[in-house]
mmCIF file of C-alpha atoms in Angstrom:
data_model
loop_
_atom_site.group_PDB
_atom_site.id
_atom_site.type_symbol
_atom_site.label_atom_id
_atom_site.label_comp_id
_atom_site.label_asym_id
_atom_site.label_seq_id
_atom_site.Cartn_x
_atom_site.Cartn_y
_atom_site.Cartn_z
ATOM 1 C CA MET A 21 66.373 3.922 132.848
ATOM 2 C CA SER A 22 67.856 7.353 132.218
ATOM 3 C CA GLY A 23 69.751 8.282 129.097
ATOM 4 C CA ALA A 24 73.004 8.329 131.024
ATOM 5 C CA GLU A 25 72.407 4.745 132.075
ATOM 6 C CA ASP A 26 71.561 3.295 128.680
ATOM 7 C CA GLY A 27 74.250 5.137 126.749
ATOM 8 C CA THR A 28 71.949 7.702 125.100
ATOM 9 C CA SER A 29 71.331 11.336 125.876
ATOM 10 C CA GLY A 30 68.004 12.685 127.008
ATOM 11 C CA ARG A 31 66.090 15.605 128.384
ATOM 12 C CA ASN A 32 64.428 15.894 131.752
ATOM 13 C CA THR A 33 61.973 18.761 131.853
ATOM 14 C CA GLY A 34 61.632 18.590 135.619
ATOM 15 C CA ALA A 35 62.952 21.775 137.174
ATOM 16 C CA PRO A 36 65.949 21.451 139.538
ATOM 17 C CA GLY A 37 63.908 23.252 142.186
ATOM 18 C CA GLY A 38 61.651 20.216 142.513
ATOM 19 C CA THR A 39 64.442 17.675 142.137
ATOM 20 C CA PRO A 40 67.555 19.502 143.341
ATOM 21 C CA LEU A 41 69.766 16.406 143.153
ATOM 22 C CA VAL A 42 68.984 15.455 139.564
ATOM 23 C CA GLY A 43 72.232 14.803 137.713
ATOM 24 C CA PHE A 44 74.107 13.662 140.824
ATOM 25 C CA THR A 45 75.093 10.086 141.674
ATOM 26 C CA ILE A 46 75.339 9.107 145.343
ATOM 27 C CA ALA A 47 76.630 5.905 146.943
ATOM 28 C CA ILE A 48 75.027 4.724 150.191
ATOM 29 C CA THR A 49 77.310 2.600 152.391
ATOM 30 C CA ALA A 50 74.824 1.880 155.189
ATOM 31 C CA GLU A 51 73.244 -1.505 155.809
ATOM 32 C CA ARG A 52 70.511 -0.393 158.195
ATOM 33 C CA ARG A 53 67.882 2.038 156.858
ATOM 34 C CA ARG A 54 69.589 2.119 153.470
ATOM 35 C CA ASP A 55 66.294 1.843 151.604
ATOM 36 C CA GLU A 56 64.835 4.743 153.577
ATOM 37 C CA GLN A 57 67.890 6.845 152.809
ATOM 38 C CA ALA A 58 67.745 5.887 149.127
ATOM 39 C CA VAL A 59 64.091 6.895 148.851
ATOM 40 C CA LEU A 60 64.800 10.303 150.397
ATOM 41 C CA LEU A 61 67.629 10.950 147.949
ATOM 42 C CA GLU A 62 65.806 9.566 144.911
ATOM 43 C CA ARG A 63 62.793 11.764 145.623
ATOM 44 C CA ARG A 64 65.165 14.694 145.257
ATOM 45 C CA GLY A 65 66.307 13.434 141.869
ATOM 46 C CA ALA A 66 69.560 11.679 142.724
ATOM 47 C CA ARG A 67 70.742 8.467 141.144
ATOM 48 C CA VAL A 68 71.510 6.160 144.079
ATOM 49 C CA VAL A 69 73.734 3.103 144.350
ATOM 50 C CA ARG A 70 73.458 0.960 147.494
ATOM 51 C CA VAL A 71 76.689 -0.771 148.569
ATOM 52 C CA PRO A 72 76.576 -1.846 152.247
ATOM 53 C CA VAL A 73 80.164 -1.744 153.469
ATOM 54 C CA ILE A 74 79.641 -3.612 156.737
ATOM 55 C CA THR A 75 77.043 -5.956 158.144
ATOM 56 C CA HIS A 76 75.811 -6.305 161.725
ATOM 57 C CA VAL A 77 76.217 -9.723 163.311
ATOM 58 C CA PRO A 78 74.031 -10.171 166.435
ATOM 59 C CA LEU A 79 75.657 -12.097 169.273
ATOM 60 C CA LEU A 80 72.413 -13.041 171.009
ATOM 61 C CA ASP A 81 73.571 -16.610 171.699
ATOM 62 C CA ASP A 82 77.126 -15.610 172.518
ATOM 63 C CA GLU A 83 78.630 -17.160 175.663
ATOM 64 C CA ALA A 84 80.501 -13.962 176.513
ATOM 65 C CA LEU A 85 77.292 -11.914 176.358
ATOM 66 C CA HIS A 86 75.527 -14.485 178.546
ATOM 67 C CA ALA A 87 78.351 -14.340 181.082
ATOM 68 C CA ALA A 88 78.408 -10.524 181.102
ATOM 69 C CA THR A 89 74.642 -10.454 181.642
ATOM 70 C CA GLU A 90 74.847 -12.818 184.614
ATOM 71 C CA GLU A 91 77.724 -10.790 185.998
ATOM 72 C CA CYS A 92 75.629 -7.598 185.869
ATOM 73 C CA ILE A 93 72.755 -9.371 187.633
ATOM 74 C CA GLU A 94 74.854 -10.978 190.377
ATOM 75 C CA ASP A 95 76.920 -7.850 191.025
ATOM 76 C CA PRO A 96 74.878 -4.882 189.722
ATOM 77 C CA PRO A 97 76.807 -1.981 188.186
ATOM 78 C CA ASP A 98 76.763 1.560 189.503
ATOM 79 C CA LEU A 99 76.808 2.998 185.991
ATOM 80 C CA VAL A 100 75.761 1.619 182.607
ATOM 81 C CA VAL A 101 76.985 3.246 179.406
ATOM 82 C CA VAL A 102 74.466 2.625 176.610
ATOM 83 C CA THR A 103 76.134 3.351 173.279
ATOM 84 C CA THR A 104 73.500 2.293 170.716
ATOM 85 C CA GLY A 105 69.756 1.806 170.692
ATOM 86 C CA ILE A 106 69.970 -1.401 168.671
ATOM 87 C CA GLY A 107 72.610 -2.793 171.017
ATOM 88 C CA PHE A 108 70.637 -2.027 174.187
ATOM 89 C CA ARG A 109 67.468 -3.564 172.737
ATOM 90 C CA GLY A 110 69.452 -6.603 171.624
ATOM 91 C CA TRP A 111 70.883 -7.044 175.111
ATOM 92 C CA LEU A 112 67.437 -7.058 176.691
ATOM 93 C CA GLU A 113 66.176 -9.420 173.980
ATOM 94 C CA ALA A 114 69.029 -11.841 174.610
ATOM 95 C CA ALA A 115 68.388 -11.709 178.378
ATOM 96 C CA GLU A 116 64.703 -12.524 177.807
ATOM 97 C CA GLY A 117 65.768 -15.540 175.776
ATOM 98 C CA TRP A 118 67.784 -16.811 178.738
ATOM 99 C CA ASP A 119 64.933 -16.066 181.195
ATOM 100 C CA LEU A 120 67.073 -13.317 182.684
ATOM 101 C CA GLY A 121 65.124 -10.345 181.346
ATOM 102 C CA GLY A 122 63.385 -9.405 184.577
ATOM 103 C CA ALA A 123 66.518 -9.744 186.686
ATOM 104 C CA LEU A 124 68.546 -7.650 184.226
ATOM 105 C CA ARG A 125 65.937 -4.871 184.240
ATOM 106 C CA VAL A 126 66.020 -4.768 188.060
ATOM 107 C CA SER A 127 69.805 -4.474 187.939
ATOM 108 C CA LEU A 128 69.698 -1.707 185.321
ATOM 109 C CA ALA A 129 66.990 0.188 187.208
ATOM 110 C CA GLY A 130 69.322 0.503 190.181
ATOM 111 C CA ALA A 131 72.144 1.953 188.077
ATOM 112 C CA THR A 132 72.704 5.363 186.515
ATOM 113 C CA LEU A 133 72.182 4.899 182.783
ATOM 114 C CA ILE A 134 74.333 7.071 180.529
ATOM 115 C CA ALA A 135 73.201 7.391 176.900
ATOM 116 C CA ARG A 136 75.413 8.191 173.920
ATOM 117 C CA GLY A 137 72.835 10.365 172.234
ATOM 118 C CA ALA A 138 69.144 10.323 171.354
ATOM 119 C CA LYS A 139 68.775 6.805 169.979
ATOM 120 C CA PRO A 140 70.141 5.104 173.114
ATOM 121 C CA CYS A 141 67.857 7.418 175.128
ATOM 122 C CA GLY A 142 64.883 6.205 173.140
ATOM 123 C CA ALA A 143 65.793 2.565 173.711
ATOM 124 C CA ILE A 144 66.243 3.132 177.443
ATOM 125 C CA ARG A 145 62.858 4.817 177.775
ATOM 126 C CA ALA A 146 61.150 2.192 175.601
ATOM 127 C CA ALA A 147 62.350 -0.391 178.117
ATOM 128 C CA GLY A 148 60.594 1.483 180.930
ATOM 129 C CA LEU A 149 63.843 2.872 182.306
ATOM 130 C CA SER A 150 65.279 6.391 182.382
ATOM 131 C CA GLU A 151 68.687 7.813 181.617
ATOM 132 C CA GLY A 152 70.698 9.762 184.142
ATOM 133 C CA TRP A 153 72.201 11.916 181.423
ATOM 134 C CA SER A 154 72.983 11.872 177.713
ATOM 135 C CA ALA A 155 76.010 12.950 175.693
ATOM 136 C CA SER A 156 74.849 15.863 173.536
ATOM 137 C CA SER A 157 77.729 15.313 171.101
ATOM 138 C CA GLU A 158 76.886 11.594 170.862
ATOM 139 C CA SER A 159 80.577 10.849 171.344
ATOM 140 C CA MET A 160 82.338 8.432 173.655
ATOM 141 C CA GLY A 161 84.888 11.170 174.289
ATOM 142 C CA GLU A 162 82.306 13.374 175.978
ATOM 143 C CA ILE A 163 81.170 10.478 178.172
ATOM 144 C CA LEU A 164 84.730 9.605 179.128
ATOM 145 C CA ASP A 165 85.647 13.202 179.980
ATOM 146 C CA ARG A 166 82.639 13.599 182.248
ATOM 147 C CA LEU A 167 83.129 10.262 184.009
ATOM 148 C CA LEU A 168 86.791 10.952 184.666
ATOM 149 C CA ALA A 169 85.947 14.436 185.927
ATOM 150 C CA GLU A 170 83.360 12.971 188.298
ATOM 151 C CA GLY A 171 85.736 10.209 189.403
ATOM 152 C CA VAL A 172 85.221 6.497 188.763
ATOM 153 C CA ALA A 173 87.614 4.889 191.243
ATOM 154 C CA GLY A 174 85.940 1.943 192.939
ATOM 155 C CA ARG A 175 82.817 2.209 190.763
ATOM 156 C CA ARG A 176 81.433 -0.672 188.746
ATOM 157 C CA ILE A 177 80.641 0.325 185.142
ATOM 158 C CA ALA A 178 78.965 -1.796 182.474
ATOM 159 C CA VAL A 179 79.745 -0.636 178.933
ATOM 160 C CA GLN A 180 77.485 -1.810 176.117
ATOM 161 C CA LEU A 181 79.943 -1.908 173.233
ATOM 162 C CA HIS A 182 78.934 -0.808 169.757
ATOM 163 C CA GLY A 183 80.211 -3.115 167.044
ATOM 164 C CA GLY A 184 83.557 -4.003 168.520
ATOM 165 C CA VAL A 185 86.021 -3.369 171.309
ATOM 166 C CA GLN A 186 86.242 0.235 172.537
ATOM 167 C CA GLU A 187 89.705 -0.405 173.924
ATOM 168 C CA ASP A 188 90.766 3.191 174.598
ATOM 169 C CA PHE A 189 87.516 4.031 176.400
ATOM 170 C CA VAL A 190 87.508 0.897 178.546
ATOM 171 C CA GLU A 191 91.196 1.062 179.407
ATOM 172 C CA ALA A 192 90.932 4.732 180.412
ATOM 173 C CA LEU A 193 88.168 3.849 182.865
ATOM 174 C CA ARG A 194 90.147 0.944 184.272
ATOM 175 C CA ALA A 195 93.251 3.101 184.595
ATOM 176 C CA ALA A 196 91.156 5.536 186.655
ATOM 177 C CA GLY A 197 90.204 2.721 189.047
ATOM 178 C CA ALA A 198 86.845 1.569 187.655
ATOM 179 C CA ASP A 199 85.696 -2.044 187.555
ATOM 180 C CA VAL A 200 84.478 -2.401 183.953
ATOM 181 C CA VAL A 201 82.176 -5.074 182.531
ATOM 182 C CA GLU A 202 82.237 -5.173 178.703
ATOM 183 C CA VAL A 203 78.889 -6.094 177.133
ATOM 184 C CA SER A 204 79.232 -6.927 173.430
ATOM 185 C CA VAL A 205 75.830 -7.442 171.767
ATOM 186 C CA TYR A 206 76.842 -7.361 168.105
ATOM 187 C CA ARG A 207 79.878 -6.835 165.942
ATOM 188 C CA TYR A 208 80.618 -5.531 162.481
ATOM 189 C CA ARG A 209 82.179 -7.507 159.673
ATOM 190 C CA LEU A 210 82.723 -7.099 155.955
ATOM 191 C CA PRO A 211 80.169 -8.698 153.633
ATOM 192 C CA ASP A 212 80.902 -12.227 152.437
ATOM 193 C CA ASP A 213 81.440 -10.983 148.883
ATOM 194 C CA PRO A 214 83.977 -8.111 148.856
ATOM 195 C CA ALA A 215 83.709 -7.551 145.090
ATOM 196 C CA PRO A 216 81.007 -4.821 145.305
ATOM 197 C CA LEU A 217 83.146 -2.947 147.844
ATOM 198 C CA ARG A 218 86.173 -3.090 145.572
ATOM 199 C CA ARG A 219 84.047 -1.797 142.695
ATOM 200 C CA LEU A 220 82.847 1.019 144.938
ATOM 201 C CA VAL A 221 86.442 2.005 145.689
ATOM 202 C CA ASP A 222 87.367 1.894 141.995
ATOM 203 C CA GLN A 223 84.337 3.985 141.023
ATOM 204 C CA VAL A 224 85.067 6.595 143.691
ATOM 205 C CA LEU A 225 88.647 6.813 142.408
ATOM 206 C CA ALA A 226 87.333 7.180 138.860
ATOM 207 C CA GLY A 227 85.034 10.011 139.896
ATOM 208 C CA ARG A 228 81.831 8.108 139.104
ATOM 209 C CA PHE A 229 80.170 9.343 142.318
ATOM 210 C CA ASP A 230 79.457 12.874 143.404
ATOM 211 C CA ALA A 231 78.972 11.859 147.039
ATOM 212 C CA VAL A 232 79.296 8.879 149.354
ATOM 213 C CA THR A 233 77.222 8.773 152.553
ATOM 214 C CA PHE A 234 78.321 7.118 155.794
ATOM 215 C CA THR A 235 76.275 6.437 158.929
ATOM 216 C CA SER A 236 78.964 4.775 161.062
ATOM 217 C CA ALA A 237 82.688 5.156 161.654
ATOM 218 C CA PRO A 238 83.284 1.389 161.172
ATOM 219 C CA ALA A 239 81.931 1.768 157.620
ATOM 220 C CA VAL A 240 84.508 4.454 156.882
ATOM 221 C CA ASN A 241 87.299 2.297 158.297
ATOM 222 C CA ALA A 242 86.056 -0.772 156.428
ATOM 223 C CA LEU A 243 86.072 1.030 153.084
ATOM 224 C CA LEU A 244 89.630 2.216 153.706
ATOM 225 C CA GLU A 245 90.573 -1.347 154.626
ATOM 226 C CA VAL A 246 89.128 -2.675 151.371
ATOM 227 C CA ALA A 247 90.951 0.047 149.436
ATOM 228 C CA GLY A 248 94.270 -1.244 150.770
ATOM 229 C CA ALA A 249 97.153 0.385 148.921
ATOM 230 C CA ASP A 250 94.645 2.723 147.252
ATOM 231 C CA ALA A 251 93.502 4.154 150.602
ATOM 232 C CA PRO A 252 95.637 7.336 150.321
ATOM 233 C CA GLU A 253 94.214 8.015 146.847
ATOM 234 C CA LEU A 254 90.712 7.306 148.126
ATOM 235 C CA LEU A 255 91.189 9.889 150.873
ATOM 236 C CA ARG A 256 92.429 12.383 148.278
ATOM 237 C CA SER A 257 89.234 11.769 146.294
ATOM 238 C CA PHE A 258 87.179 12.660 149.370
ATOM 239 C CA ASP A 259 89.345 15.745 149.784
ATOM 240 C CA GLY A 260 88.493 16.831 146.271
ATOM 241 C CA ARG A 261 85.821 15.943 143.783
ATOM 242 C CA VAL A 262 83.811 13.421 145.845
ATOM 243 C CA LEU A 263 81.782 14.601 148.835
ATOM 244 C CA ALA A 264 82.043 12.427 151.953
ATOM 245 C CA ALA A 265 78.815 12.978 153.883
ATOM 246 C CA CYS A 266 78.666 11.612 157.441
ATOM 247 C CA VAL A 267 75.608 11.443 159.692
ATOM 248 C CA GLY A 268 77.492 12.863 162.677
ATOM 249 C CA PRO A 269 80.901 13.802 164.105
ATOM 250 C CA VAL A 270 81.530 10.299 165.461
ATOM 251 C CA THR A 271 81.062 8.840 161.984
ATOM 252 C CA ALA A 272 83.272 11.524 160.460
ATOM 253 C CA ALA A 273 86.092 11.045 162.982
ATOM 254 C CA PRO A 274 88.247 8.643 160.874
ATOM 255 C CA LEU A 275 88.154 11.060 157.931
ATOM 256 C CA LEU A 276 88.796 14.137 160.040
ATOM 257 C CA LYS A 277 91.681 12.360 161.761
ATOM 258 C CA ALA A 278 93.215 11.790 158.326
ATOM 259 C CA GLY A 279 92.848 15.482 157.534
ATOM 260 C CA VAL A 280 89.991 14.909 155.085
ATOM 261 C CA PRO A 281 86.968 17.241 155.238
ATOM 262 C CA ALA A 282 83.554 15.685 155.680
ATOM 263 C CA LEU A 283 80.068 17.109 155.480
ATOM 264 C CA VAL A 284 78.393 16.731 158.893
ATOM 265 C CA PRO A 285 74.848 17.987 159.544
ATOM 266 C CA ASP A 286 73.963 20.003 162.632
ATOM 267 C CA ARG A 287 71.881 17.099 163.952
ATOM 268 C CA SER A 288 72.987 13.473 163.774
ATOM 269 C CA ARG A 289 69.864 12.276 162.002
ATOM 270 C CA LEU A 290 69.264 10.631 158.659
ATOM 271 C CA GLY A 291 66.907 13.373 157.501
ATOM 272 C CA ALA A 292 69.446 16.047 158.403
ATOM 273 C CA LEU A 293 72.125 14.151 156.466
ATOM 274 C CA VAL A 294 69.950 14.048 153.346
ATOM 275 C CA ARG A 295 69.119 17.741 153.655
ATOM 276 C CA SER A 296 72.800 18.638 154.002
ATOM 277 C CA VAL A 297 73.703 16.637 150.891
ATOM 278 C CA THR A 298 70.790 18.246 149.039
ATOM 279 C CA ASP A 299 72.097 21.706 149.914
ATOM 280 C CA GLU A 300 75.788 21.001 149.308
ATOM 281 C CA LEU A 301 75.959 19.143 145.994
ATOM 282 C CA PRO A 302 74.273 21.866 143.887
ATOM 283 C CA ARG A 303 76.638 24.409 145.449
ATOM 284 C CA ARG A 304 79.557 22.350 144.141
ATOM 285 C CA ALA A 305 78.284 22.315 140.561
ATOM 286 C CA LEU A 306 80.357 24.232 138.003
ATOM 287 C CA ARG A 307 78.438 27.176 136.510
ATOM 288 C CA LEU A 308 79.454 28.902 133.301
ATOM 289 C CA ARG A 309 77.814 31.513 131.130
ATOM 290 C CA VAL A 310 77.918 30.201 127.577
ATOM 291 C CA ASP A 311 76.413 32.096 124.637
ATOM 292 C CA ASP A 312 73.941 33.974 126.859
ATOM 293 C CA CYS A 313 72.930 30.771 128.683
ATOM 294 C CA VAL A 314 73.862 29.552 132.150
ATOM 295 C CA LEU A 315 75.290 26.018 132.098
ATOM 296 C CA GLU A 316 75.441 24.164 135.402
ATOM 297 C CA ILE A 317 77.555 21.030 135.087
ATOM 298 C CA ARG A 318 76.729 18.142 137.417
ATOM 299 C CA GLY A 319 77.871 14.534 137.714
ATOM 300 C CA HIS A 320 75.901 13.062 134.789
ATOM 301 C CA ALA A 321 73.797 15.998 133.645
ATOM 302 C CA VAL A 322 73.963 19.607 132.614
ATOM 303 C CA VAL A 323 71.364 22.223 133.499
ATOM 304 C CA VAL A 324 70.830 24.717 130.659
ATOM 305 C CA ASP A 325 69.005 27.794 131.955
ATOM 306 C CA GLY A 326 67.156 25.619 134.474
ATOM 307 C CA ASP A 327 66.404 22.801 132.012
ATOM 308 C CA VAL A 328 68.000 19.468 132.950
ATOM 309 C CA ARG A 329 69.698 17.459 130.195
ATOM 310 C CA LEU A 330 70.922 13.957 131.047
ATOM 311 C CA LEU A 331 74.108 13.018 129.197
ATOM 312 C CA ALA A 332 75.720 9.778 128.101
ATOM 313 C CA PRO A 333 79.048 9.046 129.866
ATOM 314 C CA ALA A 334 81.209 9.931 126.842
ATOM 315 C CA SER A 335 79.396 13.224 126.247
ATOM 316 C CA MET A 336 79.558 14.077 129.949
ATOM 317 C CA THR A 337 83.295 13.380 129.941
ATOM 318 C CA ALA A 338 83.832 15.547 126.865
ATOM 319 C CA LEU A 339 81.889 18.410 128.433
ATOM 320 C CA GLY A 340 83.881 18.092 131.643
ATOM 321 C CA VAL A 341 87.182 18.307 129.777
ATOM 322 C CA LEU A 342 86.038 21.350 127.807
ATOM 323 C CA ALA A 343 84.591 23.039 130.901
ATOM 324 C CA ALA A 344 87.859 22.567 132.787
ATOM 325 C CA ARG A 345 89.383 25.010 130.294
ATOM 326 C CA PRO A 346 86.469 27.267 129.338
ATOM 327 C CA GLY A 347 87.143 29.212 126.148
ATOM 328 C CA ALA A 348 90.405 27.370 125.450
ATOM 329 C CA VAL A 349 90.891 25.000 122.529
ATOM 330 C CA VAL A 350 91.146 21.365 123.601
ATOM 331 C CA SER A 351 92.771 19.008 121.106
ATOM 332 C CA ARG A 352 90.961 15.950 119.840
ATOM 333 C CA ALA A 353 93.806 13.855 121.247
ATOM 334 C CA ALA A 354 93.208 15.235 124.745
ATOM 335 C CA LEU A 355 89.488 14.578 124.440
ATOM 336 C CA ALA A 356 90.079 11.046 123.130
ATOM 337 C CA ALA A 357 92.420 10.259 126.019
ATOM 338 C CA ALA A 358 89.745 11.273 128.517
ATOM 339 C CA LEU A 359 86.851 9.316 127.013
ATOM 340 C CA PRO A 360 85.724 6.232 128.951
ATOM 341 C CA SER A 361 86.683 2.873 127.492
ATOM 342 C CA GLY A 362 84.195 1.508 125.006
ATOM 343 C CA ALA A 363 82.864 4.959 124.140
ATOM 344 C CA GLY A 364 82.411 4.144 120.488
ATOM 345 C CA ARG A 365 86.101 3.789 119.696
ATOM 346 C CA THR A 366 86.943 2.207 116.375
ATOM 347 C CA GLY A 367 90.706 2.139 116.442
ATOM 348 C CA TRP A 368 90.893 4.771 113.672
ATOM 349 C CA SER A 369 93.231 7.610 114.662
ATOM 350 C CA GLY A 370 93.024 11.169 113.482
ATOM 351 C CA ALA A 371 95.919 13.256 112.296
ATOM 352 C CA ASP A 372 96.515 14.502 115.846
ATOM 353 C CA GLY A 373 97.005 10.955 117.135
ATOM 354 C CA GLY A 374 93.647 10.746 118.925
ATOM 355 C CA ASP A 375 90.674 8.525 118.185
ATOM 356 C CA GLY A 376 88.976 11.059 115.968
ATOM 357 C CA HIS A 377 85.763 9.159 115.356
ATOM 358 C CA ALA A 378 84.994 8.606 119.051
ATOM 359 C CA VAL A 379 85.610 12.275 119.765
ATOM 360 C CA ASP A 380 83.421 13.427 116.902
ATOM 361 C CA VAL A 381 80.588 11.132 118.013
ATOM 362 C CA ALA A 382 80.856 12.289 121.641
ATOM 363 C CA VAL A 383 80.832 15.957 120.657
ATOM 364 C CA ALA A 384 77.932 15.462 118.219
ATOM 365 C CA ARG A 385 75.875 13.775 120.927
ATOM 366 C CA LEU A 386 76.845 16.481 123.385
ATOM 367 C CA ARG A 387 75.641 19.184 121.041
ATOM 368 C CA ALA A 388 72.375 17.313 120.487
ATOM 369 C CA ALA A 389 71.834 16.910 124.229
ATOM 370 C CA LEU A 390 72.522 20.593 124.841
ATOM 371 C CA GLY A 391 69.939 21.418 122.185
ATOM 372 C CA SER A 392 72.269 23.523 120.050
ATOM 373 C CA ALA A 393 75.606 23.312 118.275
ATOM 374 C CA ARG A 394 76.460 26.871 119.256
ATOM 375 C CA PHE A 395 77.827 25.912 122.679
ATOM 376 C CA ILE A 396 80.696 23.818 121.315
ATOM 377 C CA GLU A 397 82.845 25.459 118.650
ATOM 378 C CA THR A 398 84.937 23.450 116.198
ATOM 379 C CA VAL A 399 88.392 24.918 115.679
ATOM 380 C CA VAL A 400 89.595 23.515 112.377
ATOM 381 C CA LYS A 401 92.684 21.290 112.621
ATOM 382 C CA ARG A 402 93.022 22.094 116.329
ATOM 383 C CA GLY A 403 90.054 20.663 118.249
ATOM 384 C CA TYR A 404 87.036 22.024 120.100
ATOM 385 C CA ARG A 405 86.297 24.696 122.652
ATOM 386 C CA LEU A 406 83.437 25.616 124.947
ATOM 387 C CA ARG A 407 82.281 29.099 124.048
ATOM 388 C CA VAL A 408 82.058 31.240 127.163
ATOM 389 C CA ASP A 409 80.823 34.794 127.451
ATOM 390 C CA GLU A 410 83.296 37.512 128.253
ATOM 391 C CA THR A 411 83.071 38.779 131.818
#
């Protein structure tokens, strides 16, 4: 347990170069491959919290899936849109369970298979089939534009849905004259216990996370749904102090549509997402030159001339308040108002109306964690200030 977790301050002598994410806290919203993602981030020094926002519910015994499968066998499609690798594999698995696997493969082999990116391509090839073409952007919009440009009137198209109804996509094809068969293999739903999601929202709003990662658009929408009336404030958090990192443009679409920036890697892969977060978060850190030292202020740590110091929440809060106004005097009342609840408060108030004891304790611990009292100057009867070098 780090010092920031157990309420004490500590020192980490590991250089940021080896653990570039030390001092940052990241929330993972994915259900699938969340442990793999966590390991990649933790190896880089991040503190990781796993909060799956949605869960996949397979529909392998679903009557509608069974009917759609039989329909594709009895009247084979001309085109099949494969949107997810897990969904395509699940479809074939369900067909095998109904003794329809061979017949379905024959039907699919006679159709042009269209893949929404690399993962669906991999699933198609693993099944001994081949794709006609793949959407390089991994978006349904690219697939729709190309199909409409080619013309779909009178063509039979099976669409393997990904997690729910793709109403706009399907209706656009039907409006253009296509005969569409919807194949729903799984759906998304919120976890049975919504309390962890609500805590995630509250912690994002409170600035407890430096980044939140998303690997699917439904996860973004689900978190906004859980936020409810706080959704606008949640979006403002992602537009400011909290980095929203999305595995690809499709995942980022709900945020971008709301006018909120999102970090999107060049390649829609988990490794690329982790690398992008690893590059971006240190760039966002506040750097100040204080008494001939460079201080880099992160989520729950400060780097002093390359040496990482983990801070307790109250000390980290105090440093953040002082760093927001470098060189200016910050009153003890302002510092007390910013301290997290339970940060050693006694109920005793100083002459300036703030909780003087809690502030003094936080500043004393901050000085100890920084390794010197010279960084934080006491201004008698006024408060404290962070000493910064003249530029």
